[in-house]
């Protein structure tokens, strides 16, 4: 009962913190991290300890699916080089640098354990960065890099983390002869499993007609994919990414709007609740650890946490600045193709990408997943939380002012694609009415012609709503949706433009359903 009451208090406090974050225009993870720190130093011990084996499945599986579902494959392909450099090289360098710092300052920590903590703090979290930048217009290329990195670096860092933890539990090391087969199995087997499971899930969910059952099946299948991958010896992280990205390309074609709209709302709430629980739970776990620490030991922990925090920020900044300047030099020298959706890479864009490396839920959740018998677990938990809190406070609170001060040139890539898609789907609707006559068909033609004219002439999409109300309007909506799906499938528009217009058509579908 105490645990239940504690969870209720957590959620009630979170609602107040969210309201405060909106009023102060702050990223809500900043206030959640501060609340977790307050819980850690408060004389409170409710005996709440999360099973480490549950932590990754509970916190990471839904967040990975949510992030992967919104990732644009087209944009990732266009900007694969900077994303890959962050996902592979920046994460690897950060992991190694942090491991060296931890082992140098705390020699009692084995190298495998030091690598594990390096992998825990290596992946940035996009939630805080996107929250604080919600009202700031960034070049589309920068947004794509940040979003793609936030998804894929979780997979790369968590693979390193799992191998390092396995090495610690195995007594110190795992040879290359064991790592190589495991890595290949994780890479290829997990991708294939994700594709197959997405196909199976799609065949089940397309037969469900009520929102409640659809949402329940979504959550059951999400956690089920994670558990099945674990049982099969695959990488649940890569399996989940493959599964989610496959679903994202197929479900919009058959999932009706009356199921999709409540589904999106529930998932947004679920991710928020998981953020709340993760920050409060790590505070509750750190509280007894801090209370039981030997005199003078907490200062050593704080020094270690500060050193790891500086390392994490410094390595990322150095890499993103160097990468941006190198890309700019190659383009100017003619050694690489110029980018078509935004300004050239520069030290400004490199600085923004580097400073957007706030840590969040993934770091907290993987720290909580450390086994109870892990060497120096308390100190490593403290260091991971210090990095999370430090990056949220230092970078999260200064990112928006930095972007505004740098004056990073904006582009209108998404607005242009929205405009083009609105023009195209208006034409598709008009084509669907070609053989129709009558007063209502004339009204619809006039409506669609006006929208086509506005979309064709406007400098930016104006967000004008589309609101069909009859069976004929439903027919035009179906044609427009098919055209929108085809444009995304052909790579003519990206996922952000697609989802904006999908939402407009979804609400129009609901209006038709309510009046039919």
Coordinates of C-alpha atoms in Angstrom, one line a residue:
X1 CA 0.0 0.0 0.0
X2 CA 2.9 2.4 0.8
X3 CA 4.3 1.9 -2.7
X4 CA 0.9 2.5 -4.3
X5 CA 0.5 5.7 -2.3
X6 CA 4.0 6.8 -3.2
X7 CA 3.3 6.3 -6.9
X8 CA 0.1 8.4 -6.6
X9 CA 2.1 11.2 -4.9
X10 CA 4.7 11.0 -7.7
X11 CA 2.1 11.5 -10.4
X12 CA 0.3 14.3 -8.5
X13 CA 3.6 16.1 -8.0
X14 CA 4.5 15.6 -11.7
X15 CA 1.2 17.3 -12.8
X16 CA 2.2 20.3 -10.7
X17 CA 5.8 20.3 -12.2
X18 CA 4.4 20.1 -15.7
X19 CA 2.2 23.1 -15.1
X20 CA 5.2 24.9 -13.7
X21 CA 7.4 23.9 -16.7
X22 CA 4.8 25.3 -19.1
X23 CA 4.5 28.5 -17.2
X24 CA 8.3 29.0 -17.0
X25 CA 8.8 27.7 -20.6
X26 CA 11.3 25.1 -19.3
X27 CA 11.8 21.5 -20.5
X28 CA 9.9 19.4 -18.1
X29 CA 12.7 16.8 -17.6
X30 CA 14.7 19.6 -15.9
X31 CA 12.1 19.9 -13.1
X32 CA 11.7 16.1 -12.9
X33 CA 15.5 15.8 -12.4
X34 CA 15.4 18.4 -9.7
X35 CA 12.5 16.6 -8.0
X36 CA 14.5 13.3 -8.2
X37 CA 17.4 15.1 -6.5
X38 CA 15.1 16.4 -3.8
X39 CA 13.8 12.9 -3.1
X40 CA 17.4 11.6 -3.0
X41 CA 18.4 14.0 -0.2
X42 CA 15.1 13.9 1.7
X43 CA 14.9 11.6 4.7
X44 CA 12.4 9.4 2.9
X45 CA 12.7 5.6 2.5
X46 CA 9.5 3.8 1.4
X47 CA 11.4 0.6 0.5
X48 CA 10.7 1.0 -3.2
X49 CA 13.4 -0.9 -5.3
X50 CA 12.8 -1.7 -8.9
X51 CA 13.9 -5.1 -10.2
X52 CA 16.9 -4.3 -12.4
X53 CA 15.7 -6.9 -15.0
X54 CA 12.4 -5.0 -15.2
X55 CA 13.9 -1.5 -15.6
X56 CA 15.0 -1.7 -19.2
X57 CA 11.8 -3.4 -20.4
X58 CA 9.5 -1.1 -18.5
X59 CA 11.2 2.2 -19.3
X60 CA 13.1 1.6 -22.6
X61 CA 10.7 -0.5 -24.7
X62 CA 7.9 2.0 -25.0
X63 CA 10.2 5.0 -25.4
X64 CA 12.2 3.3 -28.1
X65 CA 9.0 2.4 -30.0
X66 CA 7.6 5.9 -29.6
X67 CA 10.9 7.4 -30.9
X68 CA 11.3 4.9 -33.8
X69 CA 7.7 5.3 -34.9
X70 CA 8.3 9.0 -35.6
X71 CA 11.7 8.6 -37.3
X72 CA 11.8 9.4 -41.0
X73 CA 13.7 6.8 -43.0
X74 CA 14.0 9.2 -46.0
X75 CA 15.6 11.9 -43.8
X76 CA 17.9 9.4 -42.1
X77 CA 19.1 8.2 -45.6
X78 CA 19.8 11.8 -46.6
X79 CA 21.8 12.6 -43.5
X80 CA 23.2 9.2 -42.7
X81 CA 26.8 10.4 -42.4
X82 CA 26.4 12.9 -39.5
X83 CA 23.9 10.6 -37.8
X84 CA 26.2 7.6 -38.1
X85 CA 29.2 9.6 -36.8
X86 CA 27.3 10.5 -33.7
X87 CA 25.7 7.1 -33.2
X88 CA 28.9 5.1 -33.7
X89 CA 32.0 7.3 -33.2
X90 CA 30.7 9.9 -30.7
X91 CA 29.1 7.3 -28.5
X92 CA 32.2 5.1 -28.7
X93 CA 34.5 8.0 -27.9
X94 CA 32.3 9.2 -25.0
X95 CA 32.1 5.6 -23.6
X96 CA 35.9 5.2 -23.7
X97 CA 36.7 8.6 -22.3
X98 CA 34.2 8.2 -19.4
X99 CA 35.6 4.7 -18.7
X100 CA 39.1 6.1 -18.5
X101 CA 38.1 8.9 -16.2
X102 CA 36.1 6.6 -13.9
X103 CA 38.9 4.0 -13.7
X104 CA 41.5 6.8 -13.1
X105 CA 39.5 8.4 -10.3
X106 CA 38.2 5.1 -8.8
X107 CA 40.7 2.3 -9.5
X108 CA 38.5 -0.1 -7.6
X109 CA 36.0 0.0 -10.5
X110 CA 36.9 -2.8 -13.0
X111 CA 37.4 -1.7 -16.6
X112 CA 34.2 -3.6 -17.7
X113 CA 32.2 -1.7 -15.1
X114 CA 33.8 1.6 -16.1
X115 CA 32.8 0.9 -19.8
X116 CA 29.3 0.1 -18.6
X117 CA 28.9 3.5 -16.9
X118 CA 30.4 5.1 -20.0
X119 CA 27.7 3.5 -22.1
X120 CA 25.0 4.6 -19.7
X121 CA 25.9 8.3 -19.9
X122 CA 26.9 8.3 -23.6
X123 CA 23.5 8.5 -25.4
X124 CA 21.7 11.9 -25.3
X125 CA 18.0 12.1 -24.8
X126 CA 15.9 14.1 -27.3
X127 CA 13.0 14.8 -25.0
X128 CA 14.5 17.8 -23.2
X129 CA 16.1 19.2 -26.3
X130 CA 12.9 19.0 -28.4
X131 CA 10.9 20.4 -25.6
X132 CA 13.0 23.4 -25.1
X133 CA 13.3 24.0 -28.9
X134 CA 9.6 23.5 -29.6
X135 CA 9.1 27.2 -30.4
X136 CA 12.6 27.7 -32.0
X137 CA 12.9 27.2 -35.7
X138 CA 15.9 25.1 -36.5
X139 CA 17.2 24.0 -40.0
X140 CA 15.5 20.8 -40.9
X141 CA 18.9 19.0 -41.3
X142 CA 19.8 19.8 -37.7
X143 CA 16.4 18.6 -36.4
X144 CA 16.8 15.3 -38.4
X145 CA 20.3 14.7 -37.0
X146 CA 19.1 15.3 -33.5
X147 CA 16.1 13.0 -33.8
X148 CA 17.9 10.3 -35.7
X149 CA 20.8 10.3 -33.3
X150 CA 18.4 10.2 -30.3
X151 CA 16.9 6.9 -31.6
X152 CA 19.9 5.1 -32.9
X153 CA 22.5 6.0 -30.3
X154 CA 20.3 4.4 -27.7
X155 CA 20.7 1.1 -29.6
X156 CA 24.5 1.5 -30.0
X157 CA 25.1 2.5 -26.4
X158 CA 22.8 -0.1 -24.9
X159 CA 24.6 -2.8 -27.0
X160 CA 27.9 -1.7 -25.4
X161 CA 26.2 -1.6 -22.0
X162 CA 24.8 -5.1 -22.2
X163 CA 28.2 -6.6 -23.3
X164 CA 30.0 -4.7 -20.5
X165 CA 27.5 -5.9 -17.8
X166 CA 27.8 -9.4 -19.1
X167 CA 31.6 -9.1 -18.9
X168 CA 31.4 -7.9 -15.3
X169 CA 29.0 -10.8 -14.3
X170 CA 31.3 -13.3 -16.1
X171 CA 34.2 -12.3 -14.0
X172 CA 36.0 -9.5 -15.8
X173 CA 36.1 -10.0 -19.6
X174 CA 34.6 -11.5 -22.6
X175 CA 36.8 -12.5 -25.5
X176 CA 36.4 -11.4 -29.1
X177 CA 35.4 -14.9 -30.0
X178 CA 32.3 -14.5 -27.9
X179 CA 31.6 -10.8 -28.7
X180 CA 31.7 -11.2 -32.5
X181 CA 29.0 -13.9 -32.9
X182 CA 26.9 -12.1 -30.3
X183 CA 27.2 -8.8 -32.2
X184 CA 26.3 -10.4 -35.6
X185 CA 23.4 -12.3 -34.1
X186 CA 22.1 -9.1 -32.5
X187 CA 22.5 -7.1 -35.6
X188 CA 21.0 -9.4 -38.3
X189 CA 18.8 -11.6 -36.2
X190 CA 17.2 -8.7 -34.4
X191 CA 16.4 -6.8 -37.6
X192 CA 14.8 -9.8 -39.2
X193 CA 12.9 -10.6 -36.0
X194 CA 11.6 -7.0 -35.8
X195 CA 10.4 -7.1 -39.4
X196 CA 8.6 -10.5 -38.8
X197 CA 7.0 -9.4 -35.6
X198 CA 5.8 -6.1 -37.1
X199 CA 4.2 -8.1 -40.0
X200 CA 2.5 -10.4 -37.5
X201 CA 1.3 -7.5 -35.3
X202 CA 0.0 -5.7 -38.3
X203 CA -2.2 -8.6 -39.3
X204 CA -3.7 -8.8 -35.9
X205 CA -4.3 -5.1 -35.3
X206 CA -5.9 -4.4 -38.6
X207 CA -8.8 -6.7 -37.5
X208 CA -9.4 -4.7 -34.3
X209 CA -12.2 -2.2 -34.5
X210 CA -12.4 -0.5 -31.0
X211 CA -9.9 1.9 -29.6
X212 CA -9.5 0.3 -26.2
X213 CA -8.6 -3.1 -27.5
X214 CA -6.3 -1.6 -30.1
X215 CA -4.3 0.4 -27.5
X216 CA -4.1 -2.6 -25.2
X217 CA -2.7 -4.8 -28.0
X218 CA -0.2 -2.1 -28.8
X219 CA 1.3 -2.1 -25.3
X220 CA 1.1 -5.9 -25.0
X221 CA 2.9 -6.3 -28.4
X222 CA 5.5 -3.7 -27.5
X223 CA 6.5 -5.4 -24.2
X224 CA 6.0 -8.8 -25.9
X225 CA 8.6 -8.0 -28.6
X226 CA 11.1 -7.0 -26.0
X227 CA 10.6 -10.1 -23.9
X228 CA 10.7 -12.4 -27.0
X229 CA 13.9 -10.8 -28.1
X230 CA 15.4 -11.3 -24.6
X231 CA 14.3 -15.0 -24.5
X232 CA 15.7 -15.6 -28.0
X233 CA 19.1 -14.2 -27.1
X234 CA 18.6 -11.3 -29.6
X235 CA 19.1 -7.6 -28.9
X236 CA 15.7 -6.2 -27.7
X237 CA 16.9 -2.7 -28.5
X238 CA 17.6 -3.4 -32.2
X239 CA 14.5 -5.6 -32.5
X240 CA 12.3 -2.9 -31.1
X241 CA 13.8 -0.3 -33.5
X242 CA 13.3 -2.5 -36.5
X243 CA 9.8 -3.4 -35.3
X244 CA 8.7 0.1 -34.7
X245 CA 10.0 1.6 -37.9
X246 CA 8.3 -1.2 -39.9
X247 CA 5.0 -0.6 -38.2
X248 CA 5.3 3.2 -38.8
X249 CA 5.5 2.5 -42.6
X250 CA 2.5 0.2 -42.7
X251 CA -0.1 1.0 -40.0
X252 CA -1.1 4.5 -41.4
X253 CA -2.5 2.8 -44.4
X254 CA -5.0 0.6 -42.5
X255 CA -5.4 2.1 -39.0
X256 CA -8.5 4.3 -39.0
X257 CA -8.4 7.8 -37.6
X258 CA -10.8 7.0 -34.7
X259 CA -8.2 4.4 -33.5
X260 CA -5.1 6.4 -34.3
X261 CA -6.0 9.7 -32.6
X262 CA -6.7 8.2 -29.1
X263 CA -3.7 5.9 -29.5
X264 CA -1.3 8.8 -30.1
X265 CA -2.7 10.6 -27.0
X266 CA -2.3 7.5 -24.8
X267 CA 1.3 6.9 -26.0
X268 CA 2.2 10.5 -25.3
X269 CA 0.9 10.2 -21.8
X270 CA 2.6 6.8 -21.2
X271 CA 6.0 8.2 -22.2
X272 CA 5.5 11.2 -19.9
X273 CA 4.5 8.8 -17.0
X274 CA 7.6 6.7 -17.6
X275 CA 9.8 9.8 -17.4
X276 CA 8.1 10.8 -14.1
X277 CA 8.5 7.3 -12.6
X278 CA 12.2 6.9 -13.7
X279 CA 13.4 10.2 -12.1
X280 CA 11.5 9.6 -8.9
X281 CA 12.5 6.0 -8.6
X282 CA 16.2 6.7 -9.0
X283 CA 15.8 9.4 -6.3
X284 CA 14.2 6.9 -4.0
X285 CA 17.0 4.4 -4.7
X286 CA 19.7 6.9 -4.2
X287 CA 18.3 8.2 -0.9
X288 CA 19.2 5.1 1.2
X289 CA 22.5 4.8 -0.6
X290 CA 23.5 8.4 0.1
X291 CA 22.4 8.0 3.8
X292 CA 24.5 4.9 4.3
X293 CA 27.7 6.2 2.6
X294 CA 30.8 6.5 4.7
X295 CA 31.8 10.0 5.9
X296 CA 33.9 11.8 3.3
X297 CA 32.9 9.3 0.6
X298 CA 30.1 11.5 -0.8
X299 CA 32.7 14.1 -1.7
X300 CA 34.6 11.6 -3.8
X301 CA 31.4 10.6 -5.5
X302 CA 30.6 14.2 -6.3
X303 CA 34.0 14.8 -7.7
X304 CA 33.7 11.7 -9.9
X305 CA 30.2 12.8 -11.1
X306 CA 31.5 16.3 -12.0
X307 CA 34.5 14.8 -13.9
X308 CA 32.2 12.4 -15.9
X309 CA 29.8 15.3 -16.6
X310 CA 32.6 17.5 -18.0
X311 CA 33.9 14.6 -20.0
X312 CA 30.5 13.9 -21.5
X313 CA 29.9 17.5 -22.5
X314 CA 33.5 18.1 -23.8
X315 CA 33.8 15.0 -25.9
X316 CA 30.5 15.6 -27.7
X317 CA 31.2 19.3 -28.3
X318 CA 34.6 18.5 -29.7
X319 CA 33.3 15.9 -32.0
X320 CA 30.3 17.9 -33.3
X321 CA 32.3 21.0 -34.0
X322 CA 35.1 19.1 -35.7
X323 CA 32.5 17.2 -37.8
X324 CA 30.6 20.3 -38.8
X325 CA 33.8 22.1 -39.9
X326 CA 35.1 19.1 -41.8
X327 CA 31.8 18.7 -43.7
X328 CA 31.8 22.5 -44.5
X329 CA 35.4 22.3 -45.8
X330 CA 34.5 19.2 -48.0
X331 CA 31.5 20.9 -49.5
X332 CA 33.3 24.1 -50.2
X333 CA 36.2 22.2 -51.8
X334 CA 33.8 20.3 -53.9
X335 CA 34.6 16.9 -52.3
X336 CA 31.0 16.4 -51.2
X337 CA 27.6 17.2 -52.5
X338 CA 25.9 20.3 -51.2
X339 CA 22.9 19.8 -48.9
X340 CA 19.5 20.5 -50.3
X341 CA 17.5 21.2 -47.2
X342 CA 19.2 23.9 -45.2
X343 CA 22.3 26.0 -44.7
X344 CA 25.8 24.5 -45.0
X345 CA 27.2 22.9 -41.9
X346 CA 29.2 25.4 -39.8
X347 CA 30.6 25.9 -36.3
X348 CA 27.1 27.3 -35.4
X349 CA 25.2 24.2 -36.3
X350 CA 27.9 22.0 -34.8
X351 CA 27.7 23.9 -31.5
X352 CA 23.9 23.6 -31.5
X353 CA 24.0 19.9 -32.1
X354 CA 26.7 19.4 -29.5
X355 CA 25.0 21.5 -26.9
X356 CA 21.7 19.6 -27.4
X357 CA 23.2 16.5 -25.9
X358 CA 21.1 16.5 -22.7
X359 CA 20.8 13.1 -21.0
X360 CA 17.5 11.9 -19.7
X361 CA 15.3 8.8 -19.4
X362 CA 17.5 6.3 -21.1
X363 CA 20.5 7.2 -18.9
X364 CA 18.3 7.0 -15.7
X365 CA 16.7 3.7 -16.8
X366 CA 19.9 1.9 -17.7
X367 CA 21.5 3.0 -14.5
X368 CA 18.6 1.5 -12.6
X369 CA 19.0 -1.7 -14.6
X370 CA 22.5 -2.3 -13.1
X371 CA 22.4 -5.5 -11.1
X372 CA 22.4 -5.2 -7.3
X373 CA 25.8 -6.9 -7.0
X374 CA 27.4 -4.7 -9.6
X375 CA 30.8 -3.2 -8.4
X376 CA 30.4 0.2 -6.8
X377 CA 26.8 0.3 -7.9
X378 CA 25.9 3.2 -5.6
X379 CA 28.7 5.4 -6.8
X380 CA 27.9 4.7 -10.5
X381 CA 24.2 5.4 -9.9
X382 CA 25.2 8.7 -8.3
X383 CA 27.5 9.5 -11.3
X384 CA 24.8 8.7 -13.8
X385 CA 22.2 10.9 -12.1
X386 CA 24.8 13.7 -11.7
X387 CA 25.4 13.6 -15.5
X388 CA 21.6 13.6 -16.2
X389 CA 20.9 16.5 -13.8
X390 CA 24.0 18.4 -14.8
X391 CA 23.3 18.3 -18.6
X392 CA 19.6 19.2 -18.1
X393 CA 20.5 22.2 -15.9
X394 CA 23.5 23.4 -17.8
X395 CA 22.6 22.6 -21.4
X396 CA 18.8 22.3 -21.1
X397 CA 18.3 25.7 -19.6
X398 CA 20.8 27.5 -22.0
X399 CA 20.0 25.7 -25.3
X400 CA 17.2 28.0 -26.4
X401 CA 19.1 31.3 -25.6
X402 CA 22.2 29.8 -27.4
X403 CA 20.2 29.1 -30.5
X404 CA 18.7 32.5 -30.5
X405 CA 22.0 34.2 -29.9
X406 CA 23.8 32.3 -32.7
X407 CA 21.1 33.2 -35.2
X408 CA 21.2 29.9 -36.9
X409 CA 19.6 30.5 -40.3
X410 CA 16.2 28.8 -40.6
X411 CA 14.8 27.0 -43.6
X412 CA 11.3 26.1 -44.6
X413 CA 11.8 22.5 -45.7
X414 CA 8.8 21.1 -43.8
X415 CA 6.5 24.0 -44.6
X416 CA 7.4 23.7 -48.3
X417 CA 6.6 19.9 -48.2
X418 CA 3.4 20.6 -46.4
X419 CA 2.4 23.1 -49.1
X420 CA 3.3 20.7 -51.9
X421 CA 1.4 17.8 -50.2
X422 CA -1.7 20.0 -49.6
X423 CA -1.7 20.9 -53.3
X424 CA -1.3 17.3 -54.4
X425 CA -4.0 15.9 -52.1
X426 CA -6.4 18.7 -53.1
X427 CA -5.9 17.6 -56.7
X428 CA -6.5 13.9 -55.7
X429 CA -9.8 14.9 -54.0
X430 CA -10.8 16.8 -57.1
X431 CA -10.0 13.8 -59.3
X432 CA -12.2 11.6 -57.0
X433 CA -15.1 14.0 -57.7
X434 CA -14.6 14.0 -61.5
X435 CA -17.7 11.8 -62.1
X436 CA -19.8 13.2 -59.4
X437 CA -22.6 15.8 -59.9
X438 CA -25.0 17.6 -57.7
X439 CA -24.9 20.6 -55.4
X440 CA -22.7 19.0 -52.7
X441 CA -20.1 17.9 -55.3
X442 CA -20.0 21.5 -56.5
X443 CA -19.5 22.8 -53.0
X444 CA -16.7 20.3 -52.4
X445 CA -15.0 21.1 -55.7
X446 CA -15.1 24.8 -54.8
X447 CA -13.6 24.0 -51.4
X448 CA -10.8 21.8 -52.8
X449 CA -10.0 24.3 -55.6
X450 CA -9.7 27.1 -53.1
X451 CA -7.4 24.9 -50.9
X452 CA -5.3 24.0 -54.0
X453 CA -5.0 27.7 -55.0
X454 CA -4.0 28.7 -51.4
X455 CA -1.4 25.9 -51.2
X456 CA 0.0 26.8 -54.5
X457 CA 0.2 30.5 -53.9
X458 CA 1.2 30.7 -50.2
X459 CA 4.7 31.3 -49.1
X460 CA 4.1 29.0 -46.1
X461 CA 1.4 26.4 -45.2
X462 CA -1.4 28.2 -43.4
X463 CA -2.8 25.2 -41.7
X464 CA -6.3 25.8 -43.1
X465 CA -8.5 22.9 -41.9
X466 CA -10.3 20.5 -44.1
X467 CA -13.7 19.4 -42.8
X468 CA -15.7 17.2 -45.1
X469 CA -19.1 16.1 -43.6
X470 CA -20.7 13.6 -45.9
X471 CA -20.1 10.4 -47.8
X472 CA -18.8 12.2 -50.8
X473 CA -16.3 14.0 -48.6
X474 CA -15.3 10.6 -47.2
X475 CA -14.6 9.5 -50.7
X476 CA -12.3 12.5 -51.4
X477 CA -10.6 12.0 -48.1
X478 CA -9.7 8.4 -49.0
X479 CA -8.3 9.5 -52.3
X480 CA -6.3 12.3 -50.6
X481 CA -5.0 10.0 -47.9
X482 CA -3.8 7.5 -50.5
X483 CA -2.0 10.2 -52.4
X484 CA -0.4 11.4 -49.1
X485 CA 0.8 7.9 -48.3
X486 CA 2.2 7.5 -51.9
X487 CA 4.1 10.8 -51.6
X488 CA 5.8 9.7 -48.4
X489 CA 6.5 6.2 -49.8
X490 CA 8.1 7.8 -52.9
X491 CA 10.3 10.1 -50.7
X492 CA 8.6 13.3 -52.0
X493 CA 7.8 14.4 -48.5
X494 CA 9.3 13.6 -45.1
X495 CA 7.6 12.1 -42.0
X496 CA 7.1 15.5 -40.3
X497 CA 5.1 16.9 -43.2
X498 CA 3.3 13.6 -43.5
X499 CA 2.2 13.5 -39.9
X500 CA 1.0 17.1 -39.9
X501 CA -1.3 16.4 -42.8
X502 CA -2.2 13.0 -41.5
X503 CA -3.5 14.6 -38.4
X504 CA -5.6 17.1 -40.4
X505 CA -7.1 14.2 -42.4
X506 CA -7.7 12.2 -39.3
X507 CA -9.8 14.8 -37.7
X508 CA -11.7 15.2 -40.9
X509 CA -12.3 11.5 -40.9
X510 CA -13.7 11.8 -37.4
X511 CA -16.0 14.6 -38.5
X512 CA -17.3 12.4 -41.3
X513 CA -17.8 9.4 -39.0
X514 CA -19.8 11.6 -36.5
X515 CA -22.2 12.9 -39.1
X516 CA -22.7 9.7 -41.1

